[in-house]
Tab-separated table of C-alpha atoms in Angstrom:
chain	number	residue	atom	x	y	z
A	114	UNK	CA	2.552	40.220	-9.057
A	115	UNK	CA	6.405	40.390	-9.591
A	116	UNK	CA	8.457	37.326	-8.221
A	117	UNK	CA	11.903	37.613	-7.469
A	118	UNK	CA	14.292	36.028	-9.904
A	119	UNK	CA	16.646	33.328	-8.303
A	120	UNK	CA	19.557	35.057	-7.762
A	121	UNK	CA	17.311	37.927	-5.869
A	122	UNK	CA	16.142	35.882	-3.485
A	123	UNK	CA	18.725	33.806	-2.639
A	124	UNK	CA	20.645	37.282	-1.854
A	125	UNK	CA	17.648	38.433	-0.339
A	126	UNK	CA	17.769	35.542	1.991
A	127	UNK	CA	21.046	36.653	3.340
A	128	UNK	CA	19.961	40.560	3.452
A	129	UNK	CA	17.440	39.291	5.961
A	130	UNK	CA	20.263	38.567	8.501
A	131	UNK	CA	21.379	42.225	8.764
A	132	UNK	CA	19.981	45.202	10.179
A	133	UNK	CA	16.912	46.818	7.791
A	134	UNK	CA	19.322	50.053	7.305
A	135	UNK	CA	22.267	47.956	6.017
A	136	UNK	CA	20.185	46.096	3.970
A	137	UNK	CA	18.462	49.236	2.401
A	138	UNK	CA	22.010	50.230	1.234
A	139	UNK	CA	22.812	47.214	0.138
A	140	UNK	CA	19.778	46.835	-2.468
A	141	UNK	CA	20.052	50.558	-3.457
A	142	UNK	CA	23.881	49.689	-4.379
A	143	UNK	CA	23.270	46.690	-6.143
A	144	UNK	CA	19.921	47.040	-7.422
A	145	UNK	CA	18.112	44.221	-5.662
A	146	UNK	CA	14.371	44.388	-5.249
A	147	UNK	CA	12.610	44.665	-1.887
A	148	UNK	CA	11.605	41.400	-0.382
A	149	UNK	CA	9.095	39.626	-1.617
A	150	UNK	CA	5.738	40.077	-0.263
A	151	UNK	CA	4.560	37.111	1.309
A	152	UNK	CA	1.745	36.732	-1.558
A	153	UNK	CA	4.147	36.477	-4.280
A	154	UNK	CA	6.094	33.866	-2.063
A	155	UNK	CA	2.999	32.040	-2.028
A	156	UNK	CA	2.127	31.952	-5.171
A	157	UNK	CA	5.905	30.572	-6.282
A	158	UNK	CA	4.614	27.250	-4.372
A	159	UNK	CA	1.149	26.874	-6.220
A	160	UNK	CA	3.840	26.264	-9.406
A	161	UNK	CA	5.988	24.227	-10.396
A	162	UNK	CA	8.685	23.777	-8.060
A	163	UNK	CA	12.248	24.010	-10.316
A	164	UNK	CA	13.891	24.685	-7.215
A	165	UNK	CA	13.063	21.313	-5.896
A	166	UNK	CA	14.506	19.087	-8.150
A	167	UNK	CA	17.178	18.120	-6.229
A	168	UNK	CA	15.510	18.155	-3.217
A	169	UNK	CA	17.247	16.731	-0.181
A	170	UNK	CA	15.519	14.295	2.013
A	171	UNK	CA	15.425	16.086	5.647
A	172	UNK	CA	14.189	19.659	3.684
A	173	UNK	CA	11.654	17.135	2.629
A	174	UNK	CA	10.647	16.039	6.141
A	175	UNK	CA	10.849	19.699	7.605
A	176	UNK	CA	8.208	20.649	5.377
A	177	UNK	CA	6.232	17.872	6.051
A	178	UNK	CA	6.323	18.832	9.500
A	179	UNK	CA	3.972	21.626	8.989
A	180	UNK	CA	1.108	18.740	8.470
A	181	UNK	CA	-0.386	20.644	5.767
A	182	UNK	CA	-2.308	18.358	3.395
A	183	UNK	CA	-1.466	20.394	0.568
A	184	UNK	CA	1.979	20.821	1.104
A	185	UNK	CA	2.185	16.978	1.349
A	186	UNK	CA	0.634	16.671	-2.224
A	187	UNK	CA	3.147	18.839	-3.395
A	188	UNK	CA	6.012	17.636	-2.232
A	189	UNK	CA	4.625	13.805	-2.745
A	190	UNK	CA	6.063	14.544	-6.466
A	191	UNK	CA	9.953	15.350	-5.426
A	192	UNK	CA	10.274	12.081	-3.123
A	193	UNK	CA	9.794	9.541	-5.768
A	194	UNK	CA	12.303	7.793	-4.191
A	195	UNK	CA	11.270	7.427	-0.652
A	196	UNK	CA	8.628	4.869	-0.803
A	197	UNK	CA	8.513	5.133	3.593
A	198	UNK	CA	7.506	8.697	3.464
A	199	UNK	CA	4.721	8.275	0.383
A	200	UNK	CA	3.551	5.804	2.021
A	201	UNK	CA	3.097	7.840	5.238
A	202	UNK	CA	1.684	10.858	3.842
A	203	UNK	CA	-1.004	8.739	1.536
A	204	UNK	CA	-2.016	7.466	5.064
A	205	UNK	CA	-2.360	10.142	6.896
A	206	UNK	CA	0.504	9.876	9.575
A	207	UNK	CA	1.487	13.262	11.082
A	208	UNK	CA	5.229	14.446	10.818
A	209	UNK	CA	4.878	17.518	13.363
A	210	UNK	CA	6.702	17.055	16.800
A	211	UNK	CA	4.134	15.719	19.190
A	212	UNK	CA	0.988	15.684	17.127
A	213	UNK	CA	-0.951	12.462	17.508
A	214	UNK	CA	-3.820	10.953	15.381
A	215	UNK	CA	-4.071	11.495	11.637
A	216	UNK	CA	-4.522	14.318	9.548
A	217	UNK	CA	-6.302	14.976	6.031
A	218	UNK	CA	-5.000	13.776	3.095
A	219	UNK	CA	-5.446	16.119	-0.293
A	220	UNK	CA	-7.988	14.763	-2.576
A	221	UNK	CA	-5.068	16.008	-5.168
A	222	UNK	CA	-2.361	13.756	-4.260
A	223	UNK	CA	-0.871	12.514	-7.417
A	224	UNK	CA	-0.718	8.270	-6.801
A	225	UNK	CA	-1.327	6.254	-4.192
A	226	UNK	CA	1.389	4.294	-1.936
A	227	UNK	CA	3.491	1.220	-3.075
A	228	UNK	CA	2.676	-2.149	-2.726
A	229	UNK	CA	2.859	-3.218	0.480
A	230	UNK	CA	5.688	-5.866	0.955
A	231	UNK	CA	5.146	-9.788	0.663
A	232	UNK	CA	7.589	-10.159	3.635
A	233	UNK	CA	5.763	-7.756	6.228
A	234	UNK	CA	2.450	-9.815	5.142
A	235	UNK	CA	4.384	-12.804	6.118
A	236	UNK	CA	6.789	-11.714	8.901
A	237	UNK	CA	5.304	-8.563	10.358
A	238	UNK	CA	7.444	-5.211	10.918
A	239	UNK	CA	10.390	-6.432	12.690
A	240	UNK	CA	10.756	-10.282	11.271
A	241	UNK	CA	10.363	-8.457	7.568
A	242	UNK	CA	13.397	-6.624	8.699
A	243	UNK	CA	15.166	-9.734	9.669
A	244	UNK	CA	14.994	-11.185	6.874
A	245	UNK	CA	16.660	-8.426	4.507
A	246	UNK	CA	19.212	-10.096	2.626
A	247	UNK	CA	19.657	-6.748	-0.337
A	248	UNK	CA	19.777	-3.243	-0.510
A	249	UNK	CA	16.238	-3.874	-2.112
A	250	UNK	CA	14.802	-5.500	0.722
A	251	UNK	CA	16.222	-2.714	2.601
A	252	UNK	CA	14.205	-0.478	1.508
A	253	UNK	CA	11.037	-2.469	0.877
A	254	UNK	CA	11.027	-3.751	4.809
A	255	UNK	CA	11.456	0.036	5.815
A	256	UNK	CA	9.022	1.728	4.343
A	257	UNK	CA	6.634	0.180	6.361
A	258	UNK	CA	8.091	1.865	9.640
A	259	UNK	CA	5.871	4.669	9.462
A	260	UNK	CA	4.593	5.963	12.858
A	261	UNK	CA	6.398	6.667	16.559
A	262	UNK	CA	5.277	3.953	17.313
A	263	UNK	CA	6.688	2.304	14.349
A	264	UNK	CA	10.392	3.398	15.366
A	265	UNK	CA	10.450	2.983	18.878
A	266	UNK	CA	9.615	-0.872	17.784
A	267	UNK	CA	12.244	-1.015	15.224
A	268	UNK	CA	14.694	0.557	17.862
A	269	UNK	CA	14.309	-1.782	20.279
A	270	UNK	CA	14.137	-4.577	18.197
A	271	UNK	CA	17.992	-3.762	17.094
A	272	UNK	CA	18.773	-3.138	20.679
A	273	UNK	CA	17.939	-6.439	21.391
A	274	UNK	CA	19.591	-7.986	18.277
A	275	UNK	CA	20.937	-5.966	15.683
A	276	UNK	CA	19.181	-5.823	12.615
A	277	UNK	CA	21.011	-6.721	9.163
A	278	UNK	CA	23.443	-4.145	7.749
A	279	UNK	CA	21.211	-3.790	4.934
A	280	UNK	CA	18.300	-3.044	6.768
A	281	UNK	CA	20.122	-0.778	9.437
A	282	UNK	CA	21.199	1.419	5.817
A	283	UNK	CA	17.564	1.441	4.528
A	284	UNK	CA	16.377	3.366	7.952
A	285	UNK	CA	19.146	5.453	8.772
A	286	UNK	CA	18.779	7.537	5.505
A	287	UNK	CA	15.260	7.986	6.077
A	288	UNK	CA	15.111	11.839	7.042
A	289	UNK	CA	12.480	10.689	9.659
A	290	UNK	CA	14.724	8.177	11.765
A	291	UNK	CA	14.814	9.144	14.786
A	292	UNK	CA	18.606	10.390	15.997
A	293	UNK	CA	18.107	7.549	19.266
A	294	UNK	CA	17.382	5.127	16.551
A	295	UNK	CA	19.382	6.214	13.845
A	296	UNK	CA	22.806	6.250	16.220
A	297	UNK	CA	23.494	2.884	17.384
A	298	UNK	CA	23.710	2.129	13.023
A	299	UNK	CA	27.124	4.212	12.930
A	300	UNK	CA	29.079	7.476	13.412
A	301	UNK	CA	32.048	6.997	11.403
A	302	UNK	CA	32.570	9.409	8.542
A	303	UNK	CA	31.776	7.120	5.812
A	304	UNK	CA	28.414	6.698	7.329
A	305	UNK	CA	28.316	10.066	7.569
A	306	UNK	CA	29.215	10.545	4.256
A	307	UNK	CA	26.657	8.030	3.124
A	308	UNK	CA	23.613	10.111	5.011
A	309	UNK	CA	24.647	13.316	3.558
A	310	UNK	CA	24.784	11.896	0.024
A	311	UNK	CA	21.033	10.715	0.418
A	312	UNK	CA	20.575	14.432	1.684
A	313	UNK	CA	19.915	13.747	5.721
A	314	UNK	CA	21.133	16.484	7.950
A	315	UNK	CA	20.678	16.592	11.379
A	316	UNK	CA	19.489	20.250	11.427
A	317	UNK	CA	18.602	22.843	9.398
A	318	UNK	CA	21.563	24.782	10.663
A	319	UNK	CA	23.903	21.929	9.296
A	320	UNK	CA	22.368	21.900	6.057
A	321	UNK	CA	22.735	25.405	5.474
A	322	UNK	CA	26.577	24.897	6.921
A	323	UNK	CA	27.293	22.200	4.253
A	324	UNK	CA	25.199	21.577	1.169
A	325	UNK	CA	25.970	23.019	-2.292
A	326	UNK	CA	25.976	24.737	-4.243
A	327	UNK	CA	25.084	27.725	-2.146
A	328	UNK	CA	22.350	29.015	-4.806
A	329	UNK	CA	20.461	26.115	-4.366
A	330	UNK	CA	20.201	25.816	-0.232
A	331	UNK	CA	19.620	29.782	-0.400
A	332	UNK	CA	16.767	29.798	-2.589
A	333	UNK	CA	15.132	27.191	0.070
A	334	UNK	CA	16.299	29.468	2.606
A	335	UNK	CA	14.369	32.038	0.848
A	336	UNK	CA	11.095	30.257	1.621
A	337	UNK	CA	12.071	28.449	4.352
A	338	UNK	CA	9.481	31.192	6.507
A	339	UNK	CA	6.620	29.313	4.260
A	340	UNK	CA	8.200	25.838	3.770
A	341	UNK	CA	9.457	25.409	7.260
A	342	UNK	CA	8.567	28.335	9.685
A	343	UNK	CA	9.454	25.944	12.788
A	344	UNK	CA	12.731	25.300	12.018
A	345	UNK	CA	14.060	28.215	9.760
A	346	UNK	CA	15.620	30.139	12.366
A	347	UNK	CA	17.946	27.299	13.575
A	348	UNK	CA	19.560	27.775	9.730
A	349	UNK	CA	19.274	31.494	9.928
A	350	UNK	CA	20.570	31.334	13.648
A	351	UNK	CA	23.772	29.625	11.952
A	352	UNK	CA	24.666	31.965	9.207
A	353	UNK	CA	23.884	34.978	10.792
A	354	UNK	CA	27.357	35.278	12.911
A	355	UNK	CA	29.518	34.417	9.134
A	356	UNK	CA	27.409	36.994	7.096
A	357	UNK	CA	27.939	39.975	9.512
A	358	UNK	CA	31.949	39.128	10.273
A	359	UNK	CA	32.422	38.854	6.379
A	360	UNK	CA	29.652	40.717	4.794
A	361	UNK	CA	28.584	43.106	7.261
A	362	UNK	CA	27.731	46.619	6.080
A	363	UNK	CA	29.858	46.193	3.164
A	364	UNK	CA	28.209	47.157	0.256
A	365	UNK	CA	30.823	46.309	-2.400
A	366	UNK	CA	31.119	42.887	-0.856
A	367	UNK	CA	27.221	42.200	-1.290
A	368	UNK	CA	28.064	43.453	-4.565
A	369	UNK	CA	30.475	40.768	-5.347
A	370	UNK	CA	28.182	38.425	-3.895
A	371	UNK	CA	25.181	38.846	-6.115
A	372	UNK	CA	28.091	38.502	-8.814
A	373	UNK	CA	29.414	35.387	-7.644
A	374	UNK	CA	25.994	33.339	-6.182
A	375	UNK	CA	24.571	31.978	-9.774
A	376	UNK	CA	28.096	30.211	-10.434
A	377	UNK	CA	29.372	29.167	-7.348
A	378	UNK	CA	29.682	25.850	-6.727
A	379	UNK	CA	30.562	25.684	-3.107
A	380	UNK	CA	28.394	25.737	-0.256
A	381	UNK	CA	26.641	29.170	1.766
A	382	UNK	CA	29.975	29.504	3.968
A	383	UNK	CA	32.493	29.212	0.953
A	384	UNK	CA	30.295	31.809	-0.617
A	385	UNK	CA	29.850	33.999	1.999
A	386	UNK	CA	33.893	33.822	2.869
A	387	UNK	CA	35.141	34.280	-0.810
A	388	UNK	CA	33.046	37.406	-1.315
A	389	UNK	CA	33.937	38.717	1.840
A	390	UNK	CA	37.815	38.170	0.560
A	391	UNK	CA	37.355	39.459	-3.110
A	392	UNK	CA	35.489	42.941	-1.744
């Protein structure tokens, strides 16, 4: 079963926001396969997932959101890093908007969750926060805010008193903060600057808008109908309006485009604009 090669499908992935008769042209004109078929798509995330070494932290939550076991186990190996959301999906805790209870976890998941830290044994959620002094601590104190539950404690708790800078840094760049809880931290653009660097985005429509290089957020666009079905159109809803303005039925322009996309270095707009301009 043939899989598209990188560069097909992260061209593909744009293809899909024109009309099927543009896009026909456009693939006979540049040689570009046909979609691929759900199967091979599929199969793609049974391997080894290249694409995902960089994977940013809020693509890693929307895929959680589908509360698929296996999914989790997979994607378990790309947030090393994130000790909050291993420890979440070793327990059980859904991510998916409004689902309650606990959900399977795969017999296959590759470790088990950290140590659980001496200061929650002694302080409990909130006083564990409290007494962050480091970056460290930060991040040892939050990954024990796991649940709703969890966050609507932690928000509060700041509300009353706010919590130390260090802690307040640890939980706003975990993708699963909650925007009520994550806002009262900071909205200037060096904290801003800070979330996207740790790879939180607000939307799926924002990452698509701003992360590079475009190859990379297009190839998770690609799958993003597998990966993240309930929140895939919000990014496709974004791009749509830019692709038909500057690509449109343009087939030398999609041409330049499939020329440009391994290379580039800017994001899915840049892209989308400079081939538009070069055609």
């Amino acid at each position: 079963m043939r899989q598209n090669s990188t560069v097909e499908q992260a061209v593909g992935s744009l293809l899909g926001l024109v009309d099927g008769e543009t896009a026909e042209r456009v693939r006979a004109r540049t040689g570009l396969p046909s979609p691929e078929r759900p199967k091979a798509t599929a199969e793609r995330l049974r391997r080894a997932w290249t694409w995902a070494t960089h994977l940013p932290a809020s693509v890693a939550l929307w895929i959680l959101e589908n509360d698929d076991p296996e999914l989790n186990a997979v994607v378990w190996r790309y947030i090393s890093t994130d000790s909050g959301l291993r420890r979440a999906i070793a327990r059980g805790v859904p991510f998916g908007p409004g689902r309650a209870g606990t959900i399977p976890v795969d017999r296959t998941l590759p470790g088990a969750e950290d140590e659980i830290p001496e200061s929650y044994v002694r302080h409990g959620l909130v006083g564990s926060l409290r007494e962050v002094d480091s970056m460290a601590a930060g991040r040892a104190a939050a990954s024990m805010v796991l649940t709703r539950a969890d966050w609507q404690t932690v928000g509060e708790a700041d509300a009353v008193h706010p919590l130390p800078g260090y802690a307040r840094w640890a939980l706003s760049v975990r993708p699963d903060c909650p925007p009520l809880v994550r806002e009262p931290f900071g909205s200037h653009a060096k904290f801003r600057h800070r979330l996207r660097q740790a790879g939180v985005y607000d939307s799926p429509a924002e990452y698509v808008m701003s992360e590079g290089p475009a190859i990379r957020v297009l190839e998770v666009l690609a799958m993003g109908h597998v990966l993240f079905p309930n929140r895939v159109q919000e990014a496709e809803n974004a791009l749509r309006p830019l692709v038909r303005e500057h690509l449109g039925d343009r087939e030398e322009a999609w041409a330049v485009l499939a020329q440009l996309v391994e290379s580039f270095h800017g994001n899915v707009p840049e892209l989308v604009v400079t081939a538009g301009a070069i055609a």
